[in-house]
Coordinates of C-alpha atoms and ligand atoms in Angstrom, one line a residue:
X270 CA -2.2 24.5 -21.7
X271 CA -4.3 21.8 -20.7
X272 CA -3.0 18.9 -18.2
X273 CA -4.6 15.6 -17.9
X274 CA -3.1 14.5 -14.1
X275 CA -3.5 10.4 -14.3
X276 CA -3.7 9.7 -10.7
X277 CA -2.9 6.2 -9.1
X278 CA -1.3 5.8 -5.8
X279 CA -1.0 9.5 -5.4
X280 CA -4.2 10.5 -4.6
X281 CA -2.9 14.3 -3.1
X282 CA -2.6 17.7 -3.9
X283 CA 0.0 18.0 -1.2
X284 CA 3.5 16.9 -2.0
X285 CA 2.8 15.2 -5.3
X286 CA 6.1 15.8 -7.5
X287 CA 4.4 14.8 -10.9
X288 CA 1.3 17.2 -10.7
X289 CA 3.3 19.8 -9.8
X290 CA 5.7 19.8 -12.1
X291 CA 3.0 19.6 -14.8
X292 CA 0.9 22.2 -13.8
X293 CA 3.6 24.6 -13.5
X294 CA 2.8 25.8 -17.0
X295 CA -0.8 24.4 -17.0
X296 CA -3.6 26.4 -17.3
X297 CA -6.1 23.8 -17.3
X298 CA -6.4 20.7 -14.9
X299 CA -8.7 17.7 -15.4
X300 CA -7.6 14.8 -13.1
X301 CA -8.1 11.1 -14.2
X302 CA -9.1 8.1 -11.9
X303 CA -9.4 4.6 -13.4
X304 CA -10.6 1.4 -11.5
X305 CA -8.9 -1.3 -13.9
X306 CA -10.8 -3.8 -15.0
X307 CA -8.2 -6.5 -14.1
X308 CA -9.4 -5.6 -10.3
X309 CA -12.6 -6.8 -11.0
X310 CA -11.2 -10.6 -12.5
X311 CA -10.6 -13.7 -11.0
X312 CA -7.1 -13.5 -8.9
X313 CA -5.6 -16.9 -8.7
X314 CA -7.1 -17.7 -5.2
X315 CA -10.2 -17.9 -7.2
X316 CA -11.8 -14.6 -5.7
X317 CA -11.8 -10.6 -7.1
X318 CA -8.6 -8.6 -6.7
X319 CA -10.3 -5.7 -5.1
X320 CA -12.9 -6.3 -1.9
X321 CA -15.5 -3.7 -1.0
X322 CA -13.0 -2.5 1.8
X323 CA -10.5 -1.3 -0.5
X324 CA -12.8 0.1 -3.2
X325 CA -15.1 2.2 -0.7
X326 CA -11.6 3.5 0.8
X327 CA -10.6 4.6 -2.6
X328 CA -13.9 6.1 -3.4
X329 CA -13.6 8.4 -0.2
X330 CA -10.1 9.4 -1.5
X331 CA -11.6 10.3 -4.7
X332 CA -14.2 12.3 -3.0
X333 CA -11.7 14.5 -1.0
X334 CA -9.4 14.6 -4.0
X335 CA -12.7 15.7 -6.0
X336 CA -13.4 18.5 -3.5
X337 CA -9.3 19.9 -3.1
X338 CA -9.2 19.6 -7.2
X339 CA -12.5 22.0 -7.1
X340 CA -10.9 24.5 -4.7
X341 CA -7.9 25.2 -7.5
X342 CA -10.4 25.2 -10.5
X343 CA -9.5 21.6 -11.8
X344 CA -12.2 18.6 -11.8
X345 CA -11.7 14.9 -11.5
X346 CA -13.0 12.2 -13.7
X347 CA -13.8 8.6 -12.5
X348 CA -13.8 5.6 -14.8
X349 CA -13.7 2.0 -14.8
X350 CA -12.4 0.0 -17.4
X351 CA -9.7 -0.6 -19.4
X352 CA -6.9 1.8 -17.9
X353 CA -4.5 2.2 -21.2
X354 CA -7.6 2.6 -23.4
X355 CA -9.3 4.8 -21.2
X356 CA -6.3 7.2 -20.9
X357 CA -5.6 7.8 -23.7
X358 CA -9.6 8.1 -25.1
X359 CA -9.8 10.5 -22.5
X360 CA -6.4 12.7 -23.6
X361 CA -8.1 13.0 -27.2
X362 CA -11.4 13.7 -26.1
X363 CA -10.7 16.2 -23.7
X364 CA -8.3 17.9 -26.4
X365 CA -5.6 17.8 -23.9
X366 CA -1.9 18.9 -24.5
X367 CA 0.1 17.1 -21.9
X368 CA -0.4 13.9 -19.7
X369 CA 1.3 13.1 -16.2
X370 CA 1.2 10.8 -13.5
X371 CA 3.3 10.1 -10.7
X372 CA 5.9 6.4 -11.1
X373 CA 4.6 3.1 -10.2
X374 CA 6.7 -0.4 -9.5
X375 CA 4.5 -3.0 -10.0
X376 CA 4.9 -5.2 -13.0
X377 CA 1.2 -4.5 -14.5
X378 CA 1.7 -1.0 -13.8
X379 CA 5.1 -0.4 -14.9
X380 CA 3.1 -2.1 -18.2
X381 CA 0.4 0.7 -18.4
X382 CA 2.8 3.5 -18.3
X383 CA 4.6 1.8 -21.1
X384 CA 1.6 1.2 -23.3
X385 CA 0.7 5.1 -22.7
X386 CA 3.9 6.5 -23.4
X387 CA 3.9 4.4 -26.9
X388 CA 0.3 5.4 -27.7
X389 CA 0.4 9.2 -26.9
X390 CA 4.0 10.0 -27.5
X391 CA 6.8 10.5 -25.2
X392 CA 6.9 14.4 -26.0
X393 CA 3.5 14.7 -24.5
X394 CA 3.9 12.6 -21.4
X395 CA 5.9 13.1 -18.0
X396 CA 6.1 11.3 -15.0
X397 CA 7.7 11.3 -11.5
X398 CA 8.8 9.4 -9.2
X399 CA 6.9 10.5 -5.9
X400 CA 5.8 7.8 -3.3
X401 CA 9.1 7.0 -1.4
X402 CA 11.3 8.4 1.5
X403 CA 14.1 8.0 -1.1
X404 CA 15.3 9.2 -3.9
X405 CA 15.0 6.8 -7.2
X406 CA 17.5 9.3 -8.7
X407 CA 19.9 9.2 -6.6
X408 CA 20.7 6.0 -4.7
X409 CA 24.0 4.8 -3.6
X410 CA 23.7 1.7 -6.0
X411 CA 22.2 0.3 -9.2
X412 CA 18.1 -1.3 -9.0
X413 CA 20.2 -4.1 -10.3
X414 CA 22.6 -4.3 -7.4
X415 CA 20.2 -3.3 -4.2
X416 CA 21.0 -5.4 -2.0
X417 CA 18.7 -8.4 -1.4
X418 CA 18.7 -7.9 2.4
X419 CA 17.0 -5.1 4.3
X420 CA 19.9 -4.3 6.6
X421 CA 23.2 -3.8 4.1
X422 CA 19.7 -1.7 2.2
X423 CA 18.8 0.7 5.2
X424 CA 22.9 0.5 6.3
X425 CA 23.9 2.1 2.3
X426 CA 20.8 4.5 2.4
X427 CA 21.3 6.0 6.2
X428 CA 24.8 6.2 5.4
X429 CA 25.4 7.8 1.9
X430 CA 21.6 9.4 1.2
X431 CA 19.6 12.0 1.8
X432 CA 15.9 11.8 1.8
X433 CA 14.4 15.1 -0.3
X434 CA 12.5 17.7 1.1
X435 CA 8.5 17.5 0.3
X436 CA 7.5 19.8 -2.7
X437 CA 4.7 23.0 -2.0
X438 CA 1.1 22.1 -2.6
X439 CA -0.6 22.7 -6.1
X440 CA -2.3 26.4 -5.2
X441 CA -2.4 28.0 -8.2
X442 CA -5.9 28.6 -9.6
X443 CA -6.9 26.7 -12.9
X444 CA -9.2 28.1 -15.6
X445 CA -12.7 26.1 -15.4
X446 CA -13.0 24.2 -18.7
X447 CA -16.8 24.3 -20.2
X448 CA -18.8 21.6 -21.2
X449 CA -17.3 19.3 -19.3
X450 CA -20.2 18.7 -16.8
X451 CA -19.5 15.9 -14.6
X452 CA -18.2 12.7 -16.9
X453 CA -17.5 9.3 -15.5
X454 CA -18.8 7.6 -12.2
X455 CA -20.1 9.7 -9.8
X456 CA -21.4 7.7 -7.8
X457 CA -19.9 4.4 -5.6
X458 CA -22.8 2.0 -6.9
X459 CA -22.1 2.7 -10.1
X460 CA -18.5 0.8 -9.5
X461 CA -20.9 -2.7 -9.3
X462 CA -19.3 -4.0 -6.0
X463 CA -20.9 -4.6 -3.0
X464 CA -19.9 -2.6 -0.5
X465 CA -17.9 -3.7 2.8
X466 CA -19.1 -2.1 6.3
X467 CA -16.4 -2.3 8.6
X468 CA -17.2 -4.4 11.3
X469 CA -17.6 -2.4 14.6
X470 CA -14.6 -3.9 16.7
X471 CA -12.0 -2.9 14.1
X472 CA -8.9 -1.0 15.5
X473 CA -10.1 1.7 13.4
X474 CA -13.2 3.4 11.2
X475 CA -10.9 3.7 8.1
X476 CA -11.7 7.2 6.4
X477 CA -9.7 7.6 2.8
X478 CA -8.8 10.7 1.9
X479 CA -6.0 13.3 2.2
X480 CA -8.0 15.6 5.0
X481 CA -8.3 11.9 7.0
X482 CA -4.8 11.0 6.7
X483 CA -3.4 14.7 8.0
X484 CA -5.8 14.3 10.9
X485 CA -4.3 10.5 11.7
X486 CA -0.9 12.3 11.3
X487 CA -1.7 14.6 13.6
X488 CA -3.3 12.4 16.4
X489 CA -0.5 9.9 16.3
X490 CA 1.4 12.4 16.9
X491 CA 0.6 15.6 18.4
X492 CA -2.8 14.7 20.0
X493 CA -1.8 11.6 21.5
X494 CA 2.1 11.5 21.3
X495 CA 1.6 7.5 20.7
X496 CA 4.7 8.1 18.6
X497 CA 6.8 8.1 21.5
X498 CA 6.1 4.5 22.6
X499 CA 5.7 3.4 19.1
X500 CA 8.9 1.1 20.0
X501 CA 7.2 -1.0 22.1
X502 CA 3.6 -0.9 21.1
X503 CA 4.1 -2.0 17.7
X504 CA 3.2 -5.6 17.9
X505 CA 0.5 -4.8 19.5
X506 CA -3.5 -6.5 18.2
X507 CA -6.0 -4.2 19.8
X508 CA -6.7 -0.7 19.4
X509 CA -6.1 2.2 17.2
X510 CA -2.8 3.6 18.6
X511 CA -0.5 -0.1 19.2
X512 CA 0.8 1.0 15.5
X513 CA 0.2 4.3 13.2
X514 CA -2.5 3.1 11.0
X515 CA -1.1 4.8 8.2
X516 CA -0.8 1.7 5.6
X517 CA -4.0 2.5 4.0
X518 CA -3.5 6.2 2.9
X519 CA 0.4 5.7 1.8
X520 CA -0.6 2.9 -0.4
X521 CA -3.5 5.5 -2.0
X522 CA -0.7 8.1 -1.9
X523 CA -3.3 10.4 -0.3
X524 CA -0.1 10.7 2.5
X525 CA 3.2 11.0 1.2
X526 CA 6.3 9.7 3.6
X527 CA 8.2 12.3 3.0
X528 CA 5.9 14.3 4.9
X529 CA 5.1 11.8 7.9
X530 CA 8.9 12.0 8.0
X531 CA 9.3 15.8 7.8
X532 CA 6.2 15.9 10.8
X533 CA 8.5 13.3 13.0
X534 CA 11.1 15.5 12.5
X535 CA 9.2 18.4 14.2
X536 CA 8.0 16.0 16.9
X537 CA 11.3 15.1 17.8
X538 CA 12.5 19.0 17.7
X539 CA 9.7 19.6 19.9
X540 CA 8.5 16.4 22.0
X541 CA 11.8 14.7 22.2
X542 CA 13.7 12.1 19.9
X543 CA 14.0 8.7 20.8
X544 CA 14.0 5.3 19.2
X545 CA 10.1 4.8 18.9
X546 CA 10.5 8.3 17.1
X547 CA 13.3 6.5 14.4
X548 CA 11.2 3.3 14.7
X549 CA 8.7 4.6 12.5
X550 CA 11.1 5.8 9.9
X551 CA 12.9 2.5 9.9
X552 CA 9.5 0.8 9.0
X553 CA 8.9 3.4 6.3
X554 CA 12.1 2.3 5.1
X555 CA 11.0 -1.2 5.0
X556 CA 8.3 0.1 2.8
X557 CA 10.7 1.9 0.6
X558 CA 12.7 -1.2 0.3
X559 CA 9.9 -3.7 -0.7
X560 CA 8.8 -1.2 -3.6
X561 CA 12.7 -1.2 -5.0
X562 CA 12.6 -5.0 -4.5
X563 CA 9.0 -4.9 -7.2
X564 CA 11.4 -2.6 -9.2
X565 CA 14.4 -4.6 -9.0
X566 CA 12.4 -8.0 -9.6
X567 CA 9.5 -7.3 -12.0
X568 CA 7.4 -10.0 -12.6
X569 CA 9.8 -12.7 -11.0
X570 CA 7.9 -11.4 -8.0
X571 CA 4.5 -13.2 -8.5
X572 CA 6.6 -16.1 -9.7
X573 CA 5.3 -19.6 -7.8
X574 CA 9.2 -20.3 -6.6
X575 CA 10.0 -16.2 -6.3
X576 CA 12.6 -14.6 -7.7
X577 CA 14.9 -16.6 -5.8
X578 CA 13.8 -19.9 -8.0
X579 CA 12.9 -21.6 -4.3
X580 CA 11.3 -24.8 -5.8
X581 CA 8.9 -26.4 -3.5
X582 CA 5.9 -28.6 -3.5
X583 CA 3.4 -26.6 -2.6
X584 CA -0.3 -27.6 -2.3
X585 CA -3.1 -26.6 -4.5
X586 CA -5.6 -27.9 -1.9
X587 CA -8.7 -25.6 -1.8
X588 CA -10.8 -27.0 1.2
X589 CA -7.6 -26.2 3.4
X590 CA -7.8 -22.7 1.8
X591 CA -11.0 -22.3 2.5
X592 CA -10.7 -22.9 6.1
X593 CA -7.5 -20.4 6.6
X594 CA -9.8 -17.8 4.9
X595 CA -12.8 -18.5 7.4
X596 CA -10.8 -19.0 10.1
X597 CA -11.7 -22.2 10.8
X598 CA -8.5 -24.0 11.2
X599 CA -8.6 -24.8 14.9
X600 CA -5.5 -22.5 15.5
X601 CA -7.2 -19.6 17.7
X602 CA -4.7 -16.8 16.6
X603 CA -4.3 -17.7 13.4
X604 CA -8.3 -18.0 13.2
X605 CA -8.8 -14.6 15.1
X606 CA -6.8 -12.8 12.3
X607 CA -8.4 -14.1 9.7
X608 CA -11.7 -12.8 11.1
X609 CA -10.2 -9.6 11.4
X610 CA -9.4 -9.6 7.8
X611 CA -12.3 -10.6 6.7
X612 CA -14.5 -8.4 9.0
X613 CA -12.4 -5.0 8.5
X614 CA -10.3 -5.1 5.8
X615 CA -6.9 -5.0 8.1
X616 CA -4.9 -7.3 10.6
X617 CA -1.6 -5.9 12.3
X618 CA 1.8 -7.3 10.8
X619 CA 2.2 -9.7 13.7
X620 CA -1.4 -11.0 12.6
X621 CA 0.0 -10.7 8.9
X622 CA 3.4 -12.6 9.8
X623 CA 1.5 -15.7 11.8
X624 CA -1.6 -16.1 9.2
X625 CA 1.0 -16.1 6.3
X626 CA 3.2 -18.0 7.6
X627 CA 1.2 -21.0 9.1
X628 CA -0.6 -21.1 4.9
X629 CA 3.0 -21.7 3.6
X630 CA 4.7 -23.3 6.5
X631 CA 1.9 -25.7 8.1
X632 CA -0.5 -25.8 5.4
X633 CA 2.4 -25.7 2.5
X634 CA -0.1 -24.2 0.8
X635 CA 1.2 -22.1 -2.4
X636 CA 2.2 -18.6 -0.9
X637 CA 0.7 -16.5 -3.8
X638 CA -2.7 -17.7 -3.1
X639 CA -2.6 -16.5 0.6
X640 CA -0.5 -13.0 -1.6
X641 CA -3.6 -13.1 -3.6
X642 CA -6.3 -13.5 -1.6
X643 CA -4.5 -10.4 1.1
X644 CA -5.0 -8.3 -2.6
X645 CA -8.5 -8.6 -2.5
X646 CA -9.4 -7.9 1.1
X647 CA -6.7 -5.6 2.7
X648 CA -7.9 -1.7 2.7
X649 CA -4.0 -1.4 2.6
X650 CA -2.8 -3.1 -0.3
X651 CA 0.1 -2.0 -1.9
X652 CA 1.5 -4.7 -5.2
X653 CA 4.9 -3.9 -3.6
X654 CA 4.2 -4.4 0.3
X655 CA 1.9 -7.2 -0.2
X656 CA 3.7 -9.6 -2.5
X657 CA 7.4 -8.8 -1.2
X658 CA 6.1 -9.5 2.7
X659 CA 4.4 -13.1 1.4
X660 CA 7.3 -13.8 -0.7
X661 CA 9.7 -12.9 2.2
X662 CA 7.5 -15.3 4.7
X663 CA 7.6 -18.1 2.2
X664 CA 10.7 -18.0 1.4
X665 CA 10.8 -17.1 -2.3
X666 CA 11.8 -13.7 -1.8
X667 CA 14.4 -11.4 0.5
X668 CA 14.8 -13.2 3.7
X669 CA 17.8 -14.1 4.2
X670 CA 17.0 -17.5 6.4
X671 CA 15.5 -20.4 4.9
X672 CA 12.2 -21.5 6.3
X673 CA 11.7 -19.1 9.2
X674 CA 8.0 -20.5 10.8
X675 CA 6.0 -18.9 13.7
X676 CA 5.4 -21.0 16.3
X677 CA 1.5 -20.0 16.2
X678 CA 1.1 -20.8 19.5
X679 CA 4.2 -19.5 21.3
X680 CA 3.5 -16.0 19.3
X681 CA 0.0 -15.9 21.0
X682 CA 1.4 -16.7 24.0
X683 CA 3.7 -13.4 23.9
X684 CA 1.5 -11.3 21.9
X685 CA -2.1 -12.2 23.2
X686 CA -0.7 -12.9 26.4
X687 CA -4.8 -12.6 28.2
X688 CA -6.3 -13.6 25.2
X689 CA -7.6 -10.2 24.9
X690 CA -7.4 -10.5 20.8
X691 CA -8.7 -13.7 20.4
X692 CA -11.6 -13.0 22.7
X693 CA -12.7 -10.2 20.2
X694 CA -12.9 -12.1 17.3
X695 CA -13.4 -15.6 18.4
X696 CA -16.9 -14.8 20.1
Ligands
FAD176 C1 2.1 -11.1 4.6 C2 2.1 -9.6 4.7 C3 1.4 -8.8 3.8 C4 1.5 -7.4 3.9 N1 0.8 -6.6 3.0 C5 0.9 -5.3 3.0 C6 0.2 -4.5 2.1 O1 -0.5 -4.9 1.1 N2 0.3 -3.1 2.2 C7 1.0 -2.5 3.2 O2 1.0 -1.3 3.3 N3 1.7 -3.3 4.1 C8 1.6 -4.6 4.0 N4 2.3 -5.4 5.0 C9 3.2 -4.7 5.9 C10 2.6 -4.4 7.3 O3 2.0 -5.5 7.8 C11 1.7 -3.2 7.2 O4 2.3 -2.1 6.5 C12 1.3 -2.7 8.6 O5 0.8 -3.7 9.4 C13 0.3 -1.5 8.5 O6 0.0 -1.0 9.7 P1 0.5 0.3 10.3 O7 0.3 1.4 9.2 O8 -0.1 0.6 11.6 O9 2.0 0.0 10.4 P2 3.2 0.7 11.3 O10 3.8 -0.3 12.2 O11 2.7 1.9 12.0 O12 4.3 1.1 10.3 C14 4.3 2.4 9.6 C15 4.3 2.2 8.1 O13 5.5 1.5 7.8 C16 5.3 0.7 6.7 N5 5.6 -0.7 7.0 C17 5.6 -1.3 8.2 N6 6.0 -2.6 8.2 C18 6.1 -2.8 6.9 C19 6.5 -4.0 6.1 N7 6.8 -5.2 6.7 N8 6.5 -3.9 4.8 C20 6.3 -2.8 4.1 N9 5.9 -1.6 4.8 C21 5.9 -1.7 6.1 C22 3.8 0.8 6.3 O14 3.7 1.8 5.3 C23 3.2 1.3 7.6 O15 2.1 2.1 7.4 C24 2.3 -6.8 4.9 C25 3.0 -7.6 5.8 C26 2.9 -9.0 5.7 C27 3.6 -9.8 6.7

């Protein structure tokens, strides 16, 4: 039997539910990679959805996904286009008997897998959910009744679930398929973007890939036991170890959180438990949280007044736009992020909180063109992270006060307290 594996955000061998499952009776594996097309369009901030951060990152991923598919006798096609079209071109071409791919929770996703299902036939497609600490199966309430605020969210789900176990890694050995030499991209130019090199005062050299992420893993922890003080070091600005790093390969999947949580576990067994050690698992909760809230809220989430229906006035005012995205708005921490962005690809979350913030609060600029314009630049992005954070500072979305605004200044004062940060980017 033949398996066409459509991967998306779960760019692994290790711990990936759907493959698994559908190469248990496989013979032969091809994978399937699609840039959309809709990544290469205008967003509504008047700029690409994908930067070259993002896409190079990806590309890595690819390549190490390329290299573990080889080692099991399966290969791995690259496209760019259309994604419903190409999948299911690709299933009839490649005379294939069964398609998978692991859940998704954005709207446009959510729409692909749809489409898919209608065009190939639910008989020969399966899917799993696989990019969460929890269970979608088993949750102590409805998608329609989770709760709206984070802490009766994590309070139900500490208290009535339990996160699975990871699943084994595909090993088995597939049967090479002839005359399939090489289709698709195989090479990053042919992707037409202009690459992004990272600017050489970032907190980190990004690597995608599964091989990069274990290594991460194992030097947040292990190596250099920054786990333990994550507590306090988390709104930190400069360096690699203030927080884990580990946005950009959850939101490729090429990490799942299951395993960062089963690998804290074992620190904490060994090193010691303590509430940097939970800290971490309480953000990866916050994580699991915003992608139930894309669930839950489909496309209310892009919404201009969010799912909550929050009418404002917000400004369409593009000069002032221009300046937050340049970081020339005269505010030096707000300014300093921005550069950050720009130059690497990544800011902290206090960076995030202040920068988004001061476009919706000071600038009353509309929030989903500061949501839209994080989409194109942030090596990280993740539809559910990314939209439910900017709806949750603007207002329109899950937190639960009205019109909470970072004092810019005060929060540089506390976080930058040298002006260490600001130093490095305002130079
Ligand atoms: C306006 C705004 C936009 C954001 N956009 C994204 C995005 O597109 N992709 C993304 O992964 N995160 C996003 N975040 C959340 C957060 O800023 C990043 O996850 C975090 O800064 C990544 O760094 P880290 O891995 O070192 O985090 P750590 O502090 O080490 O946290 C560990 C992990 O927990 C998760 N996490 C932590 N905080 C949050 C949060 N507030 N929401 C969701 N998950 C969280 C992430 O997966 C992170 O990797 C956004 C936050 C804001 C305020």
């Amino acid at each position: 039997m033949r398996v066409l594996h459509w991967f998306r955000n779960d760019l692994r061998l290790t711990d990936n539910p759907a493959l698994l499952a559908a190469t248990r009776e496989a013979t032969e594996l091809i994978g399937l990679y699609v840039f959309d097309e809709r990544w290469f369009e205008e967003g509504i901030h008047n700029g690409p959805r994908i930067s070259g951060y993002r896409a190079q990152f990806i590309w890595e991923c690819l390549e190490d996904l390329k290299v573990g598919l080889a080692s099991i006798g399966g290969q791995l096609i690259i496209l760019k286009g259309n994604t419903v079209g190409l999948i299911a071109s690709s299933f009839t071409e490649y005379e294939c008997d069964f398609l998978s791919f692991t859940k998704h929770v954005g709207h446009e996703e959510i729409g692909d897998e749809k489409a898919i299902v209608s065009l190939l036939g639910s008989d020969k497609v399966m899917s799993r959910w696989g990019h969460t600490l929890v269970d979608i199966d088993n949750l102590p309430f409805t998608i329609e009744k989770l709760p709206n605020i984070f802490t009766p969210f994590r309070g139900k789900i500490e208290k009535y679930h339990t996160y699975p176990t990871t699943v084994e890694s595909v090993q088995k050995q597939f049967s090479p398929i002839s005359g399939m030499d090489s289709p698709g991209l195989s090479s990053f130019s042919e992707l037409r973007i202009q690459p992004s090199s990272i600017d050489e005062r970032a907190v980190l050299q990004f690597k995608g890939g599964e091989k990069a992420a274990n290594e991460r893993l194992r030097h947040y922890t292990w190596d250099s036991q920054a786990l333990s003080t994550y507590k306090e070091t988390r709104n930190g600005l400069v360096g690699a170890d203030y927080s884990s790093k580990f946005s950009p390969w959850l939101a490729t999947g090429s990490i799942s959180p299951r395993t960062i949580l089963e690998e804290v576990k074992k620190y904490e067994d060994e090193v010691g438990a303590n509430d940097s050690t939970y800290w971490l698992i309480f953000e990866l909760l916050w994580r699991d949280f915003f992608q139930l809230v894309a669930l839950k809220h489909s496309h209310e989430l892009f919404a201009e007044f969010g799912w909550k229906g929050y009418a404002r006035d917000w400004k369409h005012n593009f000069g002032l736009f221009k300046k937050w995205i340049d970081g020339t708005t005269g505010d030096p921490f707000v300014d300093a992020n921005m550069k950050e962005l720009k130059r690497t690809g990544f800011m902290s979350n206090r960076g995030r909180q202040n920068v988004a913030s001061f476009l919706v609060h000071q600038y009353k600029i509309d929030w989903r063109w500061g949501a839209s314009y994080f989409e194109e630049m942030l090596i990280d992005y993740d539809v559910a992270s990314n939209w439910g954070n900017w709806s949750y500072v603007s207002g329109t979305g899950n937190d639960p006060r009205k019109d909470r605004v970072f004092n810019t200044k005060l929060q540089a004062e506390r976080y930058d307290p040298d002006g260490e940060y600001q130093r490095i980017w305002l130079d």
